[in-house]
Amino acid sequence: MKKFYYIITYGCQMNVHESEKIAGILRELGYESCDGAERADIVVFNTCCIRENAENHAFGNIGMLKKLKSENRNMIIAVGGCLTQQMGKADNLKSKFPYVDIIFGTHNLHKLKELIILKEKQKKAVIQIEEDSGVVYEGDSPFRTSYPNAWVNITYGCNNFCSYCIVPYVRGRERSRKSEDIIAEVKTLIAEGYKEITLLGQNVNSYGNGTDDISFPKLLESIALLDGKFRLRFMTSHPKDFSEELAAVMAKYPKICRCLHLPVQSGSNAILKQMNRKYTVEDYLAKMEILHRYIPDCAVTTDIIVGFPGESDEDFAATLDLVKRVNFASAFTFVYSKREGTVAAKMPCQISEEVSKSRIMKLVELVNAQTRRHTESYVGKTIEILCEDFDAKKQMYMGRDEYGRMGYFKSDVNEIGNFVNIRVQKANGVSRLGERV
Ligand code: SAH
Ligand code: SF4
Ligand code: F3S
């Protein structure tokens, strides 16, 4: 009899890719995918805890499975990811949701197969959270679902300890995969027909630190030199480690997309210091200058937090100023969320929800206006889109150009995985509508 799995993913691209690894493990065990928890024999929650709402979301959805589980006692419910790796959270989950069968963490994802086999043998729940061993596990066989893009991990963990951030506590210390393993994986993916490779790490610029392996710019260069038509992206970069060498490599190889995600977080030096970001606004602007000297049209995107403890009206005004100066192609904006165990959680002067809300509204308005202007500047131009998907609602194919902007177009044939030139006729928020040329 067929067995089905259903995976629910929260959080960042790292987690999206980890869900592909989970899918790979489940398929080895004979499970096939299905499109809803109702039909599933195993449901896996791959959780995130970066902000409180990510956590609440997961808790809410696990709670909703109680009824399904009572109707189907054989269904296995497994919960993994960053949330379970937080101190005390696994026990918390277990007491709140006694019907959960398996709880695993970020450091033992690759052992999920054994945990499932164990659960099939015993009635009792299997709860196993491991500490960071510092070892880089090779041997994943992800079942990829993001064609034509393929995610490739280059580093795991983070050493930066930005004062607001939980990631270093739940993902462990930064460790780099060997460049030969990364390059071999990319070669295979290109041979298999993937058209876009996105290198993943919390802080890709510090790739290779503490080892005698090559630096991040050299790694990018080695991959850009591989044969075949494909695009190369990477995320995320930390401003403190962004170097001129990286800008030069990005400029030299057309395969490397002309976009950079460089989270600035705040436009106030006082707040950046409290955030432990290790750069100033002036440093950030100087790096922008270097980047634009090499790649004048590079699209820069960013992340910004408002309402960090102690953020004054002047600090927030400085953030708005910076956003105006840099003219980001787009930005992810967040209200600061207190994370237990981080340094910022203990800081005085936590900002009220009301103030944070009014700040984020102002910021979003500014960012949206900038994004719209960027998008509109493309009308009449021809851009090359790598087609990623078909949008059933719009009845159009969609993809992104090398600057990371979305484009939609109509076609009678399946275009997914094709590079398509479109002439932009209309701008619509972050996306552009065009005609195939
Ligand atoms: N490693 C990446 C991404 C980390 S998480 C980096 O360093 O940029 C993605 C974004 O979530 C961060 O850039 C930050 O803007 C936001 N974030 C992290 N912790 C947060 C918190 N406690 N509250 C609100 N936003 C947070
Ligand atoms: Fe979090 Fe900072 Fe590490 Fe990014 S660099 S994951 S924001 S601690
Ligand atoms: Fe990613 Fe969320 Fe973990 S953003 S690293 S899944 S806490």
PDB file of C-alpha atoms in Angstrom, residues 115-367:
ATOM      1  CA  LEU A 115      14.017   8.102  14.321  1.00  0.00           C
ATOM      2  CA  ILE A 116      11.058   7.116  12.141  1.00  0.00           C
ATOM      3  CA  ILE A 117      12.091   3.447  12.188  1.00  0.00           C
ATOM      4  CA  LEU A 118      12.408   3.645  15.970  1.00  0.00           C
ATOM      5  CA  LYS A 119       8.971   5.220  16.271  1.00  0.00           C
ATOM      6  CA  GLU A 120       7.436   2.491  14.140  1.00  0.00           C
ATOM      7  CA  LYS A 121       8.801  -0.035  16.664  1.00  0.00           C
ATOM      8  CA  GLN A 122       7.809   1.725  19.881  1.00  0.00           C
ATOM      9  CA  LYS A 123       4.638   3.272  21.164  1.00  0.00           C
ATOM     10  CA  LYS A 124       6.415   6.005  23.085  1.00  0.00           C
ATOM     11  CA  ALA A 125       7.289   9.295  21.376  1.00  0.00           C
ATOM     12  CA  VAL A 126      10.843   9.656  20.091  1.00  0.00           C
ATOM     13  CA  ILE A 127      12.415  12.903  21.285  1.00  0.00           C
ATOM     14  CA  GLN A 128      16.001  13.490  20.276  1.00  0.00           C
ATOM     15  CA  ILE A 129      17.665  16.871  20.218  1.00  0.00           C
ATOM     16  CA  GLU A 130      21.431  16.894  19.715  1.00  0.00           C
ATOM     17  CA  GLU A 131      24.036  19.548  20.378  1.00  0.00           C
ATOM     18  CA  ASP A 132      26.194  21.004  17.602  1.00  0.00           C
ATOM     19  CA  SER A 133      29.024  18.502  17.064  1.00  0.00           C
ATOM     20  CA  GLY A 134      30.946  20.813  14.740  1.00  0.00           C
ATOM     21  CA  VAL A 135      30.968  18.113  12.065  1.00  0.00           C
ATOM     22  CA  VAL A 136      29.710  18.879   8.564  1.00  0.00           C
ATOM     23  CA  TYR A 137      27.470  16.050   7.423  1.00  0.00           C
ATOM     24  CA  GLU A 138      27.824  15.037   3.767  1.00  0.00           C
ATOM     25  CA  GLY A 139      25.563  12.425   2.256  1.00  0.00           C
ATOM     26  CA  ASP A 140      22.202  14.160   2.046  1.00  0.00           C
ATOM     27  CA  SER A 141      20.112  13.217  -0.972  1.00  0.00           C
ATOM     28  CA  PRO A 142      17.595  16.021  -1.212  1.00  0.00           C
ATOM     29  CA  PHE A 143      14.453  15.532  -3.239  1.00  0.00           C
ATOM     30  CA  ARG A 144      14.516  18.888  -5.007  1.00  0.00           C
ATOM     31  CA  THR A 145      11.290  20.718  -5.704  1.00  0.00           C
ATOM     32  CA  SER A 146      12.539  24.120  -6.784  1.00  0.00           C
ATOM     33  CA  TYR A 147      13.608  23.422 -10.383  1.00  0.00           C
ATOM     34  CA  PRO A 148      15.072  25.313 -12.247  1.00  0.00           C
ATOM     35  CA  ASN A 149      16.755  26.587  -9.074  1.00  0.00           C
ATOM     36  CA  ALA A 150      18.848  24.347  -6.861  1.00  0.00           C
ATOM     37  CA  TRP A 151      19.868  25.306  -3.325  1.00  0.00           C
ATOM     38  CA  VAL A 152      23.383  24.396  -2.234  1.00  0.00           C
ATOM     39  CA  ASN A 153      24.610  24.815   1.350  1.00  0.00           C
ATOM     40  CA  ILE A 154      28.092  26.227   1.676  1.00  0.00           C
ATOM     41  CA  THR A 155      28.130  27.092   5.378  1.00  0.00           C
ATOM     42  CA  TYR A 156      26.030  26.058   8.339  1.00  0.00           C
ATOM     43  CA  GLY A 157      25.543  27.947  11.596  1.00  0.00           C
ATOM     44  CA  CYS A 158      26.600  31.443  12.561  1.00  0.00           C
ATOM     45  CA  ASN A 159      29.235  33.003  14.809  1.00  0.00           C
ATOM     46  CA  ASN A 160      28.045  36.580  14.676  1.00  0.00           C
ATOM     47  CA  PHE A 161      25.696  36.729  17.644  1.00  0.00           C
ATOM     48  CA  CYS A 162      23.804  39.811  16.527  1.00  0.00           C
ATOM     49  CA  SER A 163      22.221  40.714  19.841  1.00  0.00           C
ATOM     50  CA  TYR A 164      18.610  40.218  18.667  1.00  0.00           C
ATOM     51  CA  CYS A 165      19.115  36.940  16.833  1.00  0.00           C
ATOM     52  CA  ILE A 166      18.360  33.366  17.885  1.00  0.00           C
ATOM     53  CA  VAL A 167      20.077  31.694  14.901  1.00  0.00           C
ATOM     54  CA  PRO A 168      23.516  31.134  16.532  1.00  0.00           C
ATOM     55  CA  TYR A 169      21.770  29.371  19.429  1.00  0.00           C
ATOM     56  CA  VAL A 170      19.737  27.014  17.272  1.00  0.00           C
ATOM     57  CA  ARG A 171      22.084  26.428  14.345  1.00  0.00           C
ATOM     58  CA  GLY A 172      25.381  26.202  16.175  1.00  0.00           C
ATOM     59  CA  ARG A 173      28.804  27.524  15.263  1.00  0.00           C
ATOM     60  CA  GLU A 174      29.710  28.409  11.719  1.00  0.00           C
ATOM     61  CA  ARG A 175      31.204  25.562   9.725  1.00  0.00           C
ATOM     62  CA  SER A 176      32.019  25.417   6.024  1.00  0.00           C
ATOM     63  CA  ARG A 177      31.595  22.513   3.652  1.00  0.00           C
ATOM     64  CA  LYS A 178      34.710  21.547   1.718  1.00  0.00           C
ATOM     65  CA  SER A 179      34.955  23.439  -1.564  1.00  0.00           C
ATOM     66  CA  GLU A 180      35.510  20.177  -3.457  1.00  0.00           C
ATOM     67  CA  ASP A 181      32.202  18.807  -2.117  1.00  0.00           C
ATOM     68  CA  ILE A 182      30.356  21.998  -3.045  1.00  0.00           C
ATOM     69  CA  ILE A 183      31.827  22.152  -6.544  1.00  0.00           C
ATOM     70  CA  ALA A 184      31.083  18.455  -7.142  1.00  0.00           C
ATOM     71  CA  GLU A 185      27.458  18.998  -6.090  1.00  0.00           C
ATOM     72  CA  VAL A 186      27.088  22.026  -8.371  1.00  0.00           C
ATOM     73  CA  LYS A 187      28.608  20.123 -11.318  1.00  0.00           C
ATOM     74  CA  THR A 188      26.094  17.324 -10.863  1.00  0.00           C
ATOM     75  CA  LEU A 189      23.203  19.782 -10.628  1.00  0.00           C
ATOM     76  CA  ILE A 190      24.217  21.533 -13.834  1.00  0.00           C
ATOM     77  CA  ALA A 191      24.576  18.181 -15.602  1.00  0.00           C
ATOM     78  CA  GLU A 192      21.068  17.342 -14.382  1.00  0.00           C
ATOM     79  CA  GLY A 193      19.743  20.499 -16.037  1.00  0.00           C
ATOM     80  CA  TYR A 194      19.390  22.978 -13.176  1.00  0.00           C
ATOM     81  CA  LYS A 195      19.642  26.552 -14.498  1.00  0.00           C
ATOM     82  CA  GLU A 196      20.172  28.490 -11.302  1.00  0.00           C
ATOM     83  CA  ILE A 197      22.359  27.652  -8.333  1.00  0.00           C
ATOM     84  CA  THR A 198      21.810  29.524  -5.062  1.00  0.00           C
ATOM     85  CA  LEU A 199      24.563  29.126  -2.498  1.00  0.00           C
ATOM     86  CA  LEU A 200      23.254  29.217   1.049  1.00  0.00           C
ATOM     87  CA  GLY A 201      24.752  30.277   4.350  1.00  0.00           C
ATOM     88  CA  GLN A 202      23.876  32.612   7.225  1.00  0.00           C
ATOM     89  CA  ASN A 203      26.943  34.605   6.312  1.00  0.00           C
ATOM     90  CA  VAL A 204      28.363  33.360   3.022  1.00  0.00           C
ATOM     91  CA  ASN A 205      31.193  35.920   2.953  1.00  0.00           C
ATOM     92  CA  SER A 206      32.939  34.223   5.819  1.00  0.00           C
ATOM     93  CA  TYR A 207      33.023  30.921   3.918  1.00  0.00           C
ATOM     94  CA  GLY A 208      36.220  28.976   4.650  1.00  0.00           C
ATOM     95  CA  ASN A 209      37.133  30.927   7.781  1.00  0.00           C
ATOM     96  CA  GLY A 210      39.167  28.867  10.186  1.00  0.00           C
ATOM     97  CA  THR A 211      40.106  26.315   7.508  1.00  0.00           C
ATOM     98  CA  ASP A 212      42.786  26.240   4.817  1.00  0.00           C
ATOM     99  CA  ASP A 213      40.111  26.062   2.106  1.00  0.00           C
ATOM    100  CA  ILE A 214      39.540  28.797  -0.509  1.00  0.00           C
ATOM    101  CA  SER A 215      37.771  32.108   0.287  1.00  0.00           C
ATOM    102  CA  PHE A 216      34.184  32.895  -0.721  1.00  0.00           C
ATOM    103  CA  PRO A 217      35.137  35.003  -3.777  1.00  0.00           C
ATOM    104  CA  LYS A 218      37.406  32.166  -4.961  1.00  0.00           C
ATOM    105  CA  LEU A 219      34.628  29.633  -4.449  1.00  0.00           C
ATOM    106  CA  LEU A 220      32.232  31.795  -6.477  1.00  0.00           C
ATOM    107  CA  GLU A 221      34.839  32.146  -9.191  1.00  0.00           C
ATOM    108  CA  SER A 222      35.435  28.380  -9.337  1.00  0.00           C
ATOM    109  CA  ILE A 223      31.720  27.786  -9.782  1.00  0.00           C
ATOM    110  CA  ALA A 224      31.287  30.610 -12.309  1.00  0.00           C
ATOM    111  CA  LEU A 225      34.029  28.987 -14.398  1.00  0.00           C
ATOM    112  CA  LEU A 226      32.064  25.739 -14.777  1.00  0.00           C
ATOM    113  CA  ASP A 227      30.651  25.066 -18.257  1.00  0.00           C
ATOM    114  CA  GLY A 228      26.984  25.467 -19.115  1.00  0.00           C
ATOM    115  CA  LYS A 229      24.413  28.247 -19.091  1.00  0.00           C
ATOM    116  CA  PHE A 230      23.286  28.830 -15.555  1.00  0.00           C
ATOM    117  CA  ARG A 231      22.877  31.639 -13.060  1.00  0.00           C
ATOM    118  CA  LEU A 232      24.700  31.836  -9.783  1.00  0.00           C
ATOM    119  CA  ARG A 233      23.210  33.492  -6.692  1.00  0.00           C
ATOM    120  CA  PHE A 234      24.171  33.483  -3.030  1.00  0.00           C
ATOM    121  CA  MET A 235      22.717  34.525   0.284  1.00  0.00           C
ATOM    122  CA  THR A 236      23.121  35.987   2.806  1.00  0.00           C
ATOM    123  CA  SER A 237      26.068  38.383   2.929  1.00  0.00           C
ATOM    124  CA  HIS A 238      27.063  40.235   6.078  1.00  0.00           C
ATOM    125  CA  PRO A 239      28.170  43.836   5.446  1.00  0.00           C
ATOM    126  CA  LYS A 240      31.189  43.517   7.724  1.00  0.00           C
ATOM    127  CA  ASP A 241      32.659  40.785   5.496  1.00  0.00           C
ATOM    128  CA  PHE A 242      31.681  42.163   2.101  1.00  0.00           C
ATOM    129  CA  SER A 243      34.952  42.775   0.258  1.00  0.00           C
ATOM    130  CA  GLU A 244      36.226  44.505  -2.855  1.00  0.00           C
ATOM    131  CA  GLU A 245      37.493  41.111  -4.012  1.00  0.00           C
ATOM    132  CA  LEU A 246      33.908  39.829  -3.995  1.00  0.00           C
ATOM    133  CA  ALA A 247      32.647  42.858  -5.953  1.00  0.00           C
ATOM    134  CA  ALA A 248      35.397  42.270  -8.529  1.00  0.00           C
ATOM    135  CA  VAL A 249      34.501  38.596  -8.965  1.00  0.00           C
ATOM    136  CA  MET A 250      30.795  39.446  -9.275  1.00  0.00           C
ATOM    137  CA  ALA A 251      31.617  41.995 -11.973  1.00  0.00           C
ATOM    138  CA  LYS A 252      33.915  39.662 -13.888  1.00  0.00           C
ATOM    139  CA  TYR A 253      31.585  36.691 -14.422  1.00  0.00           C
ATOM    140  CA  PRO A 254      28.259  37.177 -16.212  1.00  0.00           C
ATOM    141  CA  LYS A 255      26.926  33.989 -14.623  1.00  0.00           C
ATOM    142  CA  ILE A 256      26.930  35.681 -11.212  1.00  0.00           C
ATOM    143  CA  CYS A 257      23.675  37.595 -10.889  1.00  0.00           C
ATOM    144  CA  ARG A 258      23.916  41.351 -10.577  1.00  0.00           C
ATOM    145  CA  CYS A 259      22.147  41.502  -7.251  1.00  0.00           C
ATOM    146  CA  LEU A 260      23.241  41.492  -3.658  1.00  0.00           C
ATOM    147  CA  HIS A 261      21.221  40.910  -0.510  1.00  0.00           C
ATOM    148  CA  LEU A 262      23.062  42.889   2.141  1.00  0.00           C
ATOM    149  CA  PRO A 263      21.035  43.259   5.349  1.00  0.00           C
ATOM    150  CA  VAL A 264      21.705  46.632   6.972  1.00  0.00           C
ATOM    151  CA  GLN A 265      19.207  46.222   9.871  1.00  0.00           C
ATOM    152  CA  SER A 266      19.330  49.888  10.968  1.00  0.00           C
ATOM    153  CA  GLY A 267      20.495  53.298   9.768  1.00  0.00           C
ATOM    154  CA  SER A 268      21.595  54.440  13.232  1.00  0.00           C
ATOM    155  CA  ASN A 269      25.143  53.845  14.426  1.00  0.00           C
ATOM    156  CA  ALA A 270      24.014  53.707  18.058  1.00  0.00           C
ATOM    157  CA  ILE A 271      21.511  50.937  17.246  1.00  0.00           C
ATOM    158  CA  LEU A 272      23.959  49.055  15.005  1.00  0.00           C
ATOM    159  CA  LYS A 273      26.371  49.009  17.932  1.00  0.00           C
ATOM    160  CA  GLN A 274      23.703  47.678  20.295  1.00  0.00           C
ATOM    161  CA  MET A 275      22.832  45.088  17.666  1.00  0.00           C
ATOM    162  CA  ASN A 276      26.481  43.953  17.618  1.00  0.00           C
ATOM    163  CA  ARG A 277      26.580  44.269  13.840  1.00  0.00           C
ATOM    164  CA  LYS A 278      30.258  45.385  13.798  1.00  0.00           C
ATOM    165  CA  TYR A 279      29.886  48.061  11.087  1.00  0.00           C
ATOM    166  CA  THR A 280      28.705  51.658  10.941  1.00  0.00           C
ATOM    167  CA  VAL A 281      26.406  53.388   8.471  1.00  0.00           C
ATOM    168  CA  GLU A 282      29.537  54.951   6.951  1.00  0.00           C
ATOM    169  CA  ASP A 283      31.123  51.502   6.491  1.00  0.00           C
ATOM    170  CA  TYR A 284      27.949  50.274   4.807  1.00  0.00           C
ATOM    171  CA  LEU A 285      27.820  53.248   2.442  1.00  0.00           C
ATOM    172  CA  ALA A 286      31.515  52.827   1.607  1.00  0.00           C
ATOM    173  CA  LYS A 287      30.841  49.186   0.654  1.00  0.00           C
ATOM    174  CA  MET A 288      27.936  50.320  -1.538  1.00  0.00           C
ATOM    175  CA  GLU A 289      30.320  52.672  -3.296  1.00  0.00           C
ATOM    176  CA  ILE A 290      32.806  49.877  -3.933  1.00  0.00           C
ATOM    177  CA  LEU A 291      30.044  47.594  -5.201  1.00  0.00           C
ATOM    178  CA  HIS A 292      28.631  50.226  -7.566  1.00  0.00           C
ATOM    179  CA  ARG A 293      32.107  51.122  -8.825  1.00  0.00           C
ATOM    180  CA  TYR A 294      32.408  47.537 -10.082  1.00  0.00           C
ATOM    181  CA  ILE A 295      28.730  46.941 -10.933  1.00  0.00           C
ATOM    182  CA  PRO A 296      26.915  50.264 -11.398  1.00  0.00           C
ATOM    183  CA  ASP A 297      23.540  48.615 -12.000  1.00  0.00           C
ATOM    184  CA  CYS A 298      23.759  46.051  -9.183  1.00  0.00           C
ATOM    185  CA  ALA A 299      20.386  45.634  -7.436  1.00  0.00           C
ATOM    186  CA  VAL A 300      20.816  45.789  -3.676  1.00  0.00           C
ATOM    187  CA  THR A 301      18.203  44.383  -1.328  1.00  0.00           C
ATOM    188  CA  THR A 302      18.239  44.428   2.445  1.00  0.00           C
ATOM    189  CA  ASP A 303      16.642  43.487   5.757  1.00  0.00           C
ATOM    190  CA  ILE A 304      15.631  46.129   8.296  1.00  0.00           C
ATOM    191  CA  ILE A 305      14.418  45.796  11.879  1.00  0.00           C
ATOM    192  CA  VAL A 306      12.373  48.536  13.549  1.00  0.00           C
ATOM    193  CA  GLY A 307      11.653  48.832  17.248  1.00  0.00           C
ATOM    194  CA  PHE A 308      14.959  47.414  18.496  1.00  0.00           C
ATOM    195  CA  PRO A 309      15.296  48.186  22.262  1.00  0.00           C
ATOM    196  CA  GLY A 310      16.195  51.825  22.790  1.00  0.00           C
ATOM    197  CA  GLU A 311      15.434  52.892  19.192  1.00  0.00           C
ATOM    198  CA  SER A 312      14.572  56.611  19.434  1.00  0.00           C
ATOM    199  CA  ASP A 313      12.651  58.698  16.914  1.00  0.00           C
ATOM    200  CA  GLU A 314      16.027  60.021  15.739  1.00  0.00           C
ATOM    201  CA  ASP A 315      17.399  56.504  15.280  1.00  0.00           C
ATOM    202  CA  PHE A 316      14.365  55.567  13.228  1.00  0.00           C
ATOM    203  CA  ALA A 317      14.645  58.773  11.170  1.00  0.00           C
ATOM    204  CA  ALA A 318      18.252  57.770  10.422  1.00  0.00           C
ATOM    205  CA  THR A 319      16.991  54.426   9.094  1.00  0.00           C
ATOM    206  CA  LEU A 320      14.552  56.214   6.771  1.00  0.00           C
ATOM    207  CA  ASP A 321      17.420  58.451   5.628  1.00  0.00           C
ATOM    208  CA  LEU A 322      19.629  55.499   4.838  1.00  0.00           C
ATOM    209  CA  VAL A 323      16.868  53.782   2.884  1.00  0.00           C
ATOM    210  CA  LYS A 324      16.476  56.957   0.809  1.00  0.00           C
ATOM    211  CA  ARG A 325      20.209  57.247   0.233  1.00  0.00           C
ATOM    212  CA  VAL A 326      20.829  53.672  -0.815  1.00  0.00           C
ATOM    213  CA  ASN A 327      17.595  53.401  -2.829  1.00  0.00           C
ATOM    214  CA  PHE A 328      17.236  49.655  -2.232  1.00  0.00           C
ATOM    215  CA  ALA A 329      15.674  47.612  -5.013  1.00  0.00           C
ATOM    216  CA  SER A 330      13.540  46.064  -2.284  1.00  0.00           C
ATOM    217  CA  ALA A 331      13.694  45.371   1.428  1.00  0.00           C
ATOM    218  CA  PHE A 332      12.336  42.903   3.948  1.00  0.00           C
ATOM    219  CA  THR A 333      11.138  44.858   6.964  1.00  0.00           C
ATOM    220  CA  PHE A 334      10.525  43.400  10.407  1.00  0.00           C
ATOM    221  CA  VAL A 335       9.281  44.548  13.783  1.00  0.00           C
ATOM    222  CA  TYR A 336      11.826  43.542  16.419  1.00  0.00           C
ATOM    223  CA  SER A 337      10.742  40.408  18.223  1.00  0.00           C
ATOM    224  CA  LYS A 338      12.185  39.580  21.627  1.00  0.00           C
ATOM    225  CA  ARG A 339      13.914  36.182  21.619  1.00  0.00           C
ATOM    226  CA  GLU A 340      14.569  34.589  25.005  1.00  0.00           C
ATOM    227  CA  GLY A 341      18.227  33.844  25.577  1.00  0.00           C
ATOM    228  CA  THR A 342      19.567  36.594  23.310  1.00  0.00           C
ATOM    229  CA  VAL A 343      21.454  39.621  24.640  1.00  0.00           C
ATOM    230  CA  ALA A 344      18.835  42.112  23.381  1.00  0.00           C
ATOM    231  CA  ALA A 345      16.058  40.367  25.306  1.00  0.00           C
ATOM    232  CA  LYS A 346      17.639  41.667  28.510  1.00  0.00           C
ATOM    233  CA  MET A 347      18.086  45.231  27.275  1.00  0.00           C
ATOM    234  CA  PRO A 348      16.059  47.994  28.917  1.00  0.00           C
ATOM    235  CA  CYS A 349      13.734  50.260  26.903  1.00  0.00           C
ATOM    236  CA  GLN A 350      11.866  47.654  24.896  1.00  0.00           C
ATOM    237  CA  ILE A 351       9.770  49.625  22.399  1.00  0.00           C
ATOM    238  CA  SER A 352       5.970  49.539  22.602  1.00  0.00           C
ATOM    239  CA  GLU A 353       3.993  47.719  19.955  1.00  0.00           C
ATOM    240  CA  GLU A 354       2.207  50.925  19.044  1.00  0.00           C
ATOM    241  CA  VAL A 355       5.436  52.801  18.292  1.00  0.00           C
ATOM    242  CA  SER A 356       6.889  49.851  16.362  1.00  0.00           C
ATOM    243  CA  LYS A 357       3.734  49.526  14.286  1.00  0.00           C
ATOM    244  CA  SER A 358       3.694  53.177  13.323  1.00  0.00           C
ATOM    245  CA  ARG A 359       7.404  52.975  12.415  1.00  0.00           C
ATOM    246  CA  ILE A 360       7.055  49.895  10.275  1.00  0.00           C
ATOM    247  CA  MET A 361       4.138  51.430   8.403  1.00  0.00           C
ATOM    248  CA  LYS A 362       6.236  54.469   7.503  1.00  0.00           C
ATOM    249  CA  LEU A 363       9.148  52.305   6.481  1.00  0.00           C
ATOM    250  CA  VAL A 364       7.041  49.957   4.358  1.00  0.00           C
ATOM    251  CA  GLU A 365       5.502  52.930   2.570  1.00  0.00           C
ATOM    252  CA  LEU A 366       8.942  54.289   1.697  1.00  0.00           C
ATOM    253  CA  VAL A 367      10.310  50.919   0.625  1.00  0.00           C
TER     254      VAL A 367
END
